[in-house]
Coordinates of C-alpha atoms in Angstrom, one line a residue:
X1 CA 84.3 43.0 59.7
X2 CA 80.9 45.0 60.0
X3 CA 80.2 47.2 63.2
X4 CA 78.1 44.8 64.5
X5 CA 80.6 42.2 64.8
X6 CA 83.2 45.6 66.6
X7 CA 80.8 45.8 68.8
X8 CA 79.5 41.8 69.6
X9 CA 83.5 41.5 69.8
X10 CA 84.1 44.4 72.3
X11 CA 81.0 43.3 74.0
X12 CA 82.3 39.6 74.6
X13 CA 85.7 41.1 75.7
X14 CA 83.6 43.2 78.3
X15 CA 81.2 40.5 79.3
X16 CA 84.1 37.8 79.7
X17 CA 86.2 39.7 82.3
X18 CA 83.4 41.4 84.6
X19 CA 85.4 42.0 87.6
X20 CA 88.3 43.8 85.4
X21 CA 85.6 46.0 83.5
X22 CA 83.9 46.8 86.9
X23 CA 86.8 48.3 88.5
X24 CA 87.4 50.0 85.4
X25 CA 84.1 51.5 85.8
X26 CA 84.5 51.9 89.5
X27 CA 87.6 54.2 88.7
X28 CA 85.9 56.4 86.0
X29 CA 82.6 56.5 87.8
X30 CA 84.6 57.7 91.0
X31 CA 86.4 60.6 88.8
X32 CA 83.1 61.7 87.4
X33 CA 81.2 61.7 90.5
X34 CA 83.9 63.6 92.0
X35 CA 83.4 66.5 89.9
X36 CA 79.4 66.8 90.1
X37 CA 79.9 67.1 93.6
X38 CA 82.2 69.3 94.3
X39 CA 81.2 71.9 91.1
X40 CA 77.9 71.3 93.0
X41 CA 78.9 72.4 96.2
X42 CA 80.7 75.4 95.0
X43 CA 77.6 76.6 92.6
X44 CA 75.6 75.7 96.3
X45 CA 78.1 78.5 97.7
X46 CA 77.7 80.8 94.8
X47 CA 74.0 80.7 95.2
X48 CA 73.9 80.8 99.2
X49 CA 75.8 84.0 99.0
X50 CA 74.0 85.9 96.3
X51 CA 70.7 85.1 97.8
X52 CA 72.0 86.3 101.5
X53 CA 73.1 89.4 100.4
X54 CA 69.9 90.2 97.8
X55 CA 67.9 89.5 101.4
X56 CA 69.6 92.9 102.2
X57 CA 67.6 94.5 99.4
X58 CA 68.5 96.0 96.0
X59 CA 68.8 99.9 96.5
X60 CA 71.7 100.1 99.3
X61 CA 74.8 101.8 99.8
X62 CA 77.2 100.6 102.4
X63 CA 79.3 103.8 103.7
X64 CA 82.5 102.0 106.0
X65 CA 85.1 104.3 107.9
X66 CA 88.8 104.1 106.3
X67 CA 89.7 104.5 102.3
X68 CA 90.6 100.9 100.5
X69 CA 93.7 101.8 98.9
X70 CA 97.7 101.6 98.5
X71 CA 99.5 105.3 99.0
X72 CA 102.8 105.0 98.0
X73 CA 104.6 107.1 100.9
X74 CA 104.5 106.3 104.8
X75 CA 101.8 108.5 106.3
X76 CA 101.9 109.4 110.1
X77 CA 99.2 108.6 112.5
X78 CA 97.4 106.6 109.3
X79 CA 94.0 106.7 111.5
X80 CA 90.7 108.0 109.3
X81 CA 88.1 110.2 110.5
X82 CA 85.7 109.0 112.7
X83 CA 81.9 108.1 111.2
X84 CA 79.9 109.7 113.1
X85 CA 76.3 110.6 113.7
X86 CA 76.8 113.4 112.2
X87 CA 77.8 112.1 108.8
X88 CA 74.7 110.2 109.1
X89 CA 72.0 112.5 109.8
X90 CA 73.8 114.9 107.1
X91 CA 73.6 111.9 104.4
X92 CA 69.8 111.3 105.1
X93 CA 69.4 115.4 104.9
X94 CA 71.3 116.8 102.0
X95 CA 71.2 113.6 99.5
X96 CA 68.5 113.9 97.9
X97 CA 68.3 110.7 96.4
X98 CA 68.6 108.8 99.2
X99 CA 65.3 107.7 100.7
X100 CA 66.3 106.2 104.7
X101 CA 70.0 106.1 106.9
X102 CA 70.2 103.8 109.4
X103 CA 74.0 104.3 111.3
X104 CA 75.2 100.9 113.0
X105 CA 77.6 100.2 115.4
X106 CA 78.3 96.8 116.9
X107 CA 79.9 95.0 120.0
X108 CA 79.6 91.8 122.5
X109 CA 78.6 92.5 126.0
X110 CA 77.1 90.3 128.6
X111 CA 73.2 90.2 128.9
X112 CA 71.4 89.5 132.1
X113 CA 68.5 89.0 133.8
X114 CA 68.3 87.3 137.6
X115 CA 70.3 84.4 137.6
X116 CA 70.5 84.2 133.7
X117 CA 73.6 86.2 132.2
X118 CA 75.4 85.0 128.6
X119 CA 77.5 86.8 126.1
X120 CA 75.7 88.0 122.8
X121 CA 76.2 90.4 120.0
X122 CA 74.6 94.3 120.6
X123 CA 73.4 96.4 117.5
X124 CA 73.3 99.9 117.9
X125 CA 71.3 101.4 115.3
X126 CA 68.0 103.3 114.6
X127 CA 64.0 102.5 113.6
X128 CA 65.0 102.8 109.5
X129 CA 67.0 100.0 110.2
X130 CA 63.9 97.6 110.2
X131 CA 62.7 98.8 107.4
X132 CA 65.8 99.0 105.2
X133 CA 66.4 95.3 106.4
X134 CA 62.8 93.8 106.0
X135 CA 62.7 92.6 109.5
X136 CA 59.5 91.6 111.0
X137 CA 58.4 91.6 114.8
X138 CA 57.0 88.4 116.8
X139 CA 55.6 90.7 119.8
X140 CA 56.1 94.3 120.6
X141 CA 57.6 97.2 118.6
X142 CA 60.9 97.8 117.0
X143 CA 63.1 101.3 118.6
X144 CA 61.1 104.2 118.8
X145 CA 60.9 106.5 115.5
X146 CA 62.5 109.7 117.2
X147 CA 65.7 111.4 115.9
X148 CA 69.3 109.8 116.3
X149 CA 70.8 111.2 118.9
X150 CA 68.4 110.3 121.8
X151 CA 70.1 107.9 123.1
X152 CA 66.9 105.9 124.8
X153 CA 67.3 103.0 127.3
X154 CA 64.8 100.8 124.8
X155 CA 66.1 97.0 123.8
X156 CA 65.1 94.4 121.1
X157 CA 65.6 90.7 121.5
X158 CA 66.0 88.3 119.1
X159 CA 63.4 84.9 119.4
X160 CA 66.4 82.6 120.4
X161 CA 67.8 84.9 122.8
X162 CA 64.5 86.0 124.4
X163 CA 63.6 81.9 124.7
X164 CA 66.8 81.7 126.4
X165 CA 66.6 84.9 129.0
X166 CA 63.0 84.4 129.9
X167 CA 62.0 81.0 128.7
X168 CA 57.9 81.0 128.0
X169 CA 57.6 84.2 130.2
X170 CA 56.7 87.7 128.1
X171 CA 60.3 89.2 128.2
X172 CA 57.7 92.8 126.4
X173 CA 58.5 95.3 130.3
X174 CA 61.0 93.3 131.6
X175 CA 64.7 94.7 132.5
X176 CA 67.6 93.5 130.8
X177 CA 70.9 94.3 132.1
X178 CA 73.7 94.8 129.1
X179 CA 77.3 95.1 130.6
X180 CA 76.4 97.9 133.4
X181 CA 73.3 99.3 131.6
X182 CA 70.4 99.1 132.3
X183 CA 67.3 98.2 129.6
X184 CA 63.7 97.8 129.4
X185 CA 62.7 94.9 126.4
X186 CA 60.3 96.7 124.3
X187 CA 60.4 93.6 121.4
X188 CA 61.2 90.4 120.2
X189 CA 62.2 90.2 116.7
X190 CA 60.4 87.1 114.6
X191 CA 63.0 84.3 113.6
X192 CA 65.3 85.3 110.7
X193 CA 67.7 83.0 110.9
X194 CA 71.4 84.0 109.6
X195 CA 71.7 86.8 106.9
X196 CA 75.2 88.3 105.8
X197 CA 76.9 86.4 109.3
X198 CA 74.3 88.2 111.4
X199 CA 72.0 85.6 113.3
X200 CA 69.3 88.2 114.2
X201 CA 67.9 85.3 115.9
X202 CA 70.3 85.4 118.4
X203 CA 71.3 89.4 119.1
X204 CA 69.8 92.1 120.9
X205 CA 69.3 96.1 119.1
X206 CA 69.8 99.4 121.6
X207 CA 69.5 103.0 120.2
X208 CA 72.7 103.8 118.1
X209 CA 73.5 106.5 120.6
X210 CA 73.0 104.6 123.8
X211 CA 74.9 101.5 121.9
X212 CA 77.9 103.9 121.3
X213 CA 77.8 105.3 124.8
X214 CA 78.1 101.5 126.0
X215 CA 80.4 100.5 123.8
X216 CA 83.0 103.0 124.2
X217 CA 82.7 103.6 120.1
X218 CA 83.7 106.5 119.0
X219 CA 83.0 106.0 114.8
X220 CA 79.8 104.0 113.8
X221 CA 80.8 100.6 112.1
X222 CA 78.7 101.1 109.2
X223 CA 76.1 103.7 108.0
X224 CA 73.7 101.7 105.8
X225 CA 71.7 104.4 103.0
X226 CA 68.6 103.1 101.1
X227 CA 68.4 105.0 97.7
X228 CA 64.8 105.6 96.2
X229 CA 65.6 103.5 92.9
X230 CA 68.3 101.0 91.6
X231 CA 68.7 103.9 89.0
X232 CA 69.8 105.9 91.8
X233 CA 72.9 104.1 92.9
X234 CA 75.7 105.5 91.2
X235 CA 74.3 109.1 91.8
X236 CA 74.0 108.6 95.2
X237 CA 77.3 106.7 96.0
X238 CA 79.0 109.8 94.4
X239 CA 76.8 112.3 96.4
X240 CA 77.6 110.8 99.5
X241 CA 81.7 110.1 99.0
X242 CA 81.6 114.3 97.8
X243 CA 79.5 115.1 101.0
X244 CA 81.6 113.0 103.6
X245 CA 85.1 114.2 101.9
X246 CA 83.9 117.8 102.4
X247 CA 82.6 117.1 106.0
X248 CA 86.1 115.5 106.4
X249 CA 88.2 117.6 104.2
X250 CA 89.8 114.0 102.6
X251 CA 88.4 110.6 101.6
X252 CA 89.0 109.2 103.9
X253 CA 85.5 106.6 103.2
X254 CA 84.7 102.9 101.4
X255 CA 81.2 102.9 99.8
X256 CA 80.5 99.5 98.2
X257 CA 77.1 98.7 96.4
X258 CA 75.1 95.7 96.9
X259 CA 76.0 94.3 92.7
X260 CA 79.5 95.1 93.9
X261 CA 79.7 92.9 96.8
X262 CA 77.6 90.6 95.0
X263 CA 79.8 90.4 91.6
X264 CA 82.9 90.0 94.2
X265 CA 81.6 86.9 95.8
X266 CA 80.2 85.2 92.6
X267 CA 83.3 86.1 90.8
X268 CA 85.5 84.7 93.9
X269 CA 83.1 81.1 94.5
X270 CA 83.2 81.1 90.5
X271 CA 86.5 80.7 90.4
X272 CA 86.8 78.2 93.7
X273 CA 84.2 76.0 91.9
X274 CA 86.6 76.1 88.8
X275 CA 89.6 75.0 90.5
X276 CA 87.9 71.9 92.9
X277 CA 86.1 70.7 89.5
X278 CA 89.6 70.8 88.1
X279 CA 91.3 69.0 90.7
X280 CA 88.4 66.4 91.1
X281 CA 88.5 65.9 86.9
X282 CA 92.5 65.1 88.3
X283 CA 91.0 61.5 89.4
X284 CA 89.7 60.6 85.9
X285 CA 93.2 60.8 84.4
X286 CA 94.0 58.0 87.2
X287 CA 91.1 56.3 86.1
X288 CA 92.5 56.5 82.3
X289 CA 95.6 54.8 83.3
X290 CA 93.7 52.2 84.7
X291 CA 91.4 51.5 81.3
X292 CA 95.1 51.7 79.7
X293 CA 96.5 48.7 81.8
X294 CA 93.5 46.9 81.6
X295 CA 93.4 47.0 77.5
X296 CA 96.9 46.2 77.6
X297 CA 96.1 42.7 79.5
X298 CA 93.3 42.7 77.2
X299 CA 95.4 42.7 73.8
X300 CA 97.9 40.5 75.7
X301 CA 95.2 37.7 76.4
X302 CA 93.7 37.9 72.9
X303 CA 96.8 38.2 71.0
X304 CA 95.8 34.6 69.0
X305 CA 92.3 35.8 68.8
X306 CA 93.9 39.2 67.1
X307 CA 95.8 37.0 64.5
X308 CA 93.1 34.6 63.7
X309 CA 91.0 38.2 63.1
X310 CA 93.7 39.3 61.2
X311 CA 94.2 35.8 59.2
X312 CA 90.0 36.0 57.6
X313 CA 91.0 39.3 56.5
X314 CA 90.2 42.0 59.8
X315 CA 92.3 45.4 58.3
X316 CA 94.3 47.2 60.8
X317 CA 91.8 49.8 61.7
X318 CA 88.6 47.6 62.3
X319 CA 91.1 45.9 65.2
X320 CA 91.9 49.7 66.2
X321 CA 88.1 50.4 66.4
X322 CA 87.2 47.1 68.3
X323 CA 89.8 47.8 70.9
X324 CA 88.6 52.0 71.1
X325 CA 85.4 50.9 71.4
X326 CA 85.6 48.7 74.2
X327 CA 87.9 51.6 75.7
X328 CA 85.4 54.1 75.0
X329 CA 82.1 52.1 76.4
X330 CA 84.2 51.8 79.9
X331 CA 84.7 55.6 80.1
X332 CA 81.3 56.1 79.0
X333 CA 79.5 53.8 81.2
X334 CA 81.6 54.8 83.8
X335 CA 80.5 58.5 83.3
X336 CA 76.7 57.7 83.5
X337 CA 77.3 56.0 86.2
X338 CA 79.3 59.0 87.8
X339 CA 76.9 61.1 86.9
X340 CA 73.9 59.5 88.4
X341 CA 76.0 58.9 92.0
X342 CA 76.7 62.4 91.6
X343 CA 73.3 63.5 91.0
X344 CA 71.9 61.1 94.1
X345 CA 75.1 63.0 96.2
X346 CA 73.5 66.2 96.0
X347 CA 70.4 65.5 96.4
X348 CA 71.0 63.5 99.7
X349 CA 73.2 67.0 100.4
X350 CA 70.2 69.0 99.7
X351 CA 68.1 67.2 101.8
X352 CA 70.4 67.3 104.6
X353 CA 71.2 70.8 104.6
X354 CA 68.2 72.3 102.6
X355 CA 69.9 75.7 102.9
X356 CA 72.6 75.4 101.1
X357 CA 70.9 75.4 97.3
X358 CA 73.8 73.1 95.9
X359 CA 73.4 71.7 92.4
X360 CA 75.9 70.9 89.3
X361 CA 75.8 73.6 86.8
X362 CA 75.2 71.8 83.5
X363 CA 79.3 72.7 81.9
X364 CA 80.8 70.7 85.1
X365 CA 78.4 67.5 84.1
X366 CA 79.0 68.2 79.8
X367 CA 82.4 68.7 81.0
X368 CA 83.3 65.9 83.5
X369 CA 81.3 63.2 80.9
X370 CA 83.4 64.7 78.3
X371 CA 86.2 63.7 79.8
X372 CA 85.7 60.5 81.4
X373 CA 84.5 59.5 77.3
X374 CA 88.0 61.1 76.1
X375 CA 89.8 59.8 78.7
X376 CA 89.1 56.4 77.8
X377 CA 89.7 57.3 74.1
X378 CA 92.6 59.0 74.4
X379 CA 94.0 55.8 77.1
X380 CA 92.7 53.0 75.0
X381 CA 94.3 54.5 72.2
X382 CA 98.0 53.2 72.8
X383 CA 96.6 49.5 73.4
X384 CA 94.6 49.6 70.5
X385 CA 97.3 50.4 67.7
X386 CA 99.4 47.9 69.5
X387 CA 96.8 45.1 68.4
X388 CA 96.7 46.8 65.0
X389 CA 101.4 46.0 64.7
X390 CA 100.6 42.0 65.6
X391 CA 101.9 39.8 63.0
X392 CA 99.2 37.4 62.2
X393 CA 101.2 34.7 61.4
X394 CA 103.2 35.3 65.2
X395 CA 100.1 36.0 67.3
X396 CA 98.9 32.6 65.8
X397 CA 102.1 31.1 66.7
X398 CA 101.7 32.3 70.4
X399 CA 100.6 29.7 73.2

């Protein structure tokens, strides 16, 4: 028995039960497609993250109020230092390597103007804030360059929530009111869309000092630090943590670095894309079980064809491989077919959401058509050495 007539013989097996090997290939193709999808989705959420925070820039250091860590006896009062304007201005004046400070504070208040009033997120910060952040204006200017304690009566719009206050009128002189305050728009940023869960789109920016005053804030909510160079980072982060534990006799501060937060996420989205491609590859073992039952029908409807193979002289492991082989095309038809649905999946995704960058990183699709080809090995297996034990002389016998 040559491999030509394996394969013309686990071709006509195929061929002469359709329906059985399409829902064999329905199961695997399922399994496989499965897995391109959902690794594609996580790597999509990998990407989306990295790129949103690499908008931020590449020479920042985020100083945040309160230490990150486990003490192991019960403290009293347990409340940090406040970060203040002071911490900020004294960063941006004694570390050397760090090029711009831009304090930030946040808060929702309601915004008015005449009959139009709706809730929206206030930013309290300075002019190096633009700058550090790349933002861009549509009309006007951004807050004025002066010094951070001023405390001005200045406001920026974003283009969603200008459209929405003033509709096609110029919003650039008008009068805002922000929860009892009083504010004359001097801007209106360009669209940004979402970056880091800030839709600067949607958002209006006060001085930092006014924005405290307003907000009944006592510590900033972040002080962000552009450093001159990448090279700069470390020296920097160490300067500032020495300077603010001096100014606050304890460290009492969390400074985290932009490859920090970005090695976090990817390592965190690395792992979730890991796990769904694992439970998704769950599915092909179902669909191994099916190839299994269906080559046990198989060998159980052939049995007199086995014998009479056996009978001309077919050895035990040219049945094996005919019966592997018809197991192994399943899986492996099954998986290019997987993999193609899959591929179609994501790009339909992509189309539809064309922010979310999802595609299959190439292990997930070596891996899941891996598996779905040694799935059906590994299944067909049992059926196949059970056509290999037939007695020739009783499978002939058998009606």
């Amino acid at each position: 028995m040559r491999w030509r007539d394996v394969l013309r013989f686990a071709a006509g097996s195929l061929k002469g039960h359709g329906l059985r090997t399409a829902l064999s290939l329905l199961g695997v193709m399922i399994g496989v497609s499965a897995v391109v999808i959902l690794t594609a989705l996580g790597e999509g959420a990998r990407r989306y993250v990295i790129d949103q925070f690499a908008g931020l820039g590449t020479n920042l250091l985020i100083v945040m109020p309160g230490k990150t860590e486990t003490s192991g006896s019960f403290g009293f009062g347990g409340v940090p230092n406040d970060l203040t304007l002071d911490d900020a201005l004294a960063i941006e004046r004694e570390i050397r390597s760090v090029h711009k400070v831009a304090p930030v504070t946040v808060g929702t208040e309601e915004v008015s103007t005449g009959d139009r009033r709706r809730q929206m997120p206030v930013f309290g910060t300075t002019r190096s804030y633009l700058e550090i952040r790349d933002l861009e204006m549509a009309r006007g200017e951004f807050l004025p360059a002066e010094e951070m304690f001023r405390g001005g009566a200045e406001l920026v719009l974003g283009s969603k929530a200008a459209r929405e206050l003033f509709g096609a009128a110029d919003p650039i002189g008008e009068i805002l009111r922000v929860g009892g305050w009083r504010f004359r728009v001097i801007g209106v940023l360009a669209e940004g869309g979402v970056n880091v869960g800030v839709n600067f789109d949607d958002i209006a920016i006060v001085p930092v000092r006014t924005g405290m005053r307003m907000l009944n804030r006592s510590s900033l909510f972040r002080v962000v630090a552009q450093v001159h160079a990448h090279s700069d980072l470390d020296i920097a982060k160490e300067s500032i943590l020495g300077l603010v534990t001096e100014r606050h006799e304890e460290e009492d501060i969390t400074i985290l670095t932009q490859d920090a937060v970005v090695a976090t996420f990817s390592q965190i989205l690395d792992t979730l894309t890991l796990v769904v491609g694992a439970i998704a590859a769950i599915s092909l073992s179902v669909a191994g079980i099916g190839i299994m039952n269906v080559m046990l029908v198989s060998v159980s409807e052939r049995t007199r064809e086995i014998g009479l193979l056996k009978a001309i002289g077919a050895s035990g492991p040219q049945i094996l491989a005919a019966f592997l082989t018809e197991a192994t095309f399943i899986s492996a038809a099954g998986g290019l077919l997987g993999l193609a649905v899959g591929w179609l999946a994501v790009a339909l995704l992509v189309q539809l959401y064309p922010a979310l960058p999802a595609s299959p990183p190439l292990w997930a699709v070596a891996a899941a058509f891996g598996l779905s080809v040694a799935v059906g090995t590994v299944f067909g297996f049992l059926p196949a050495r059970r056509a290999t034990r037939l007695d020739p002389v009783t499978a002939l016998s058998r009606r």
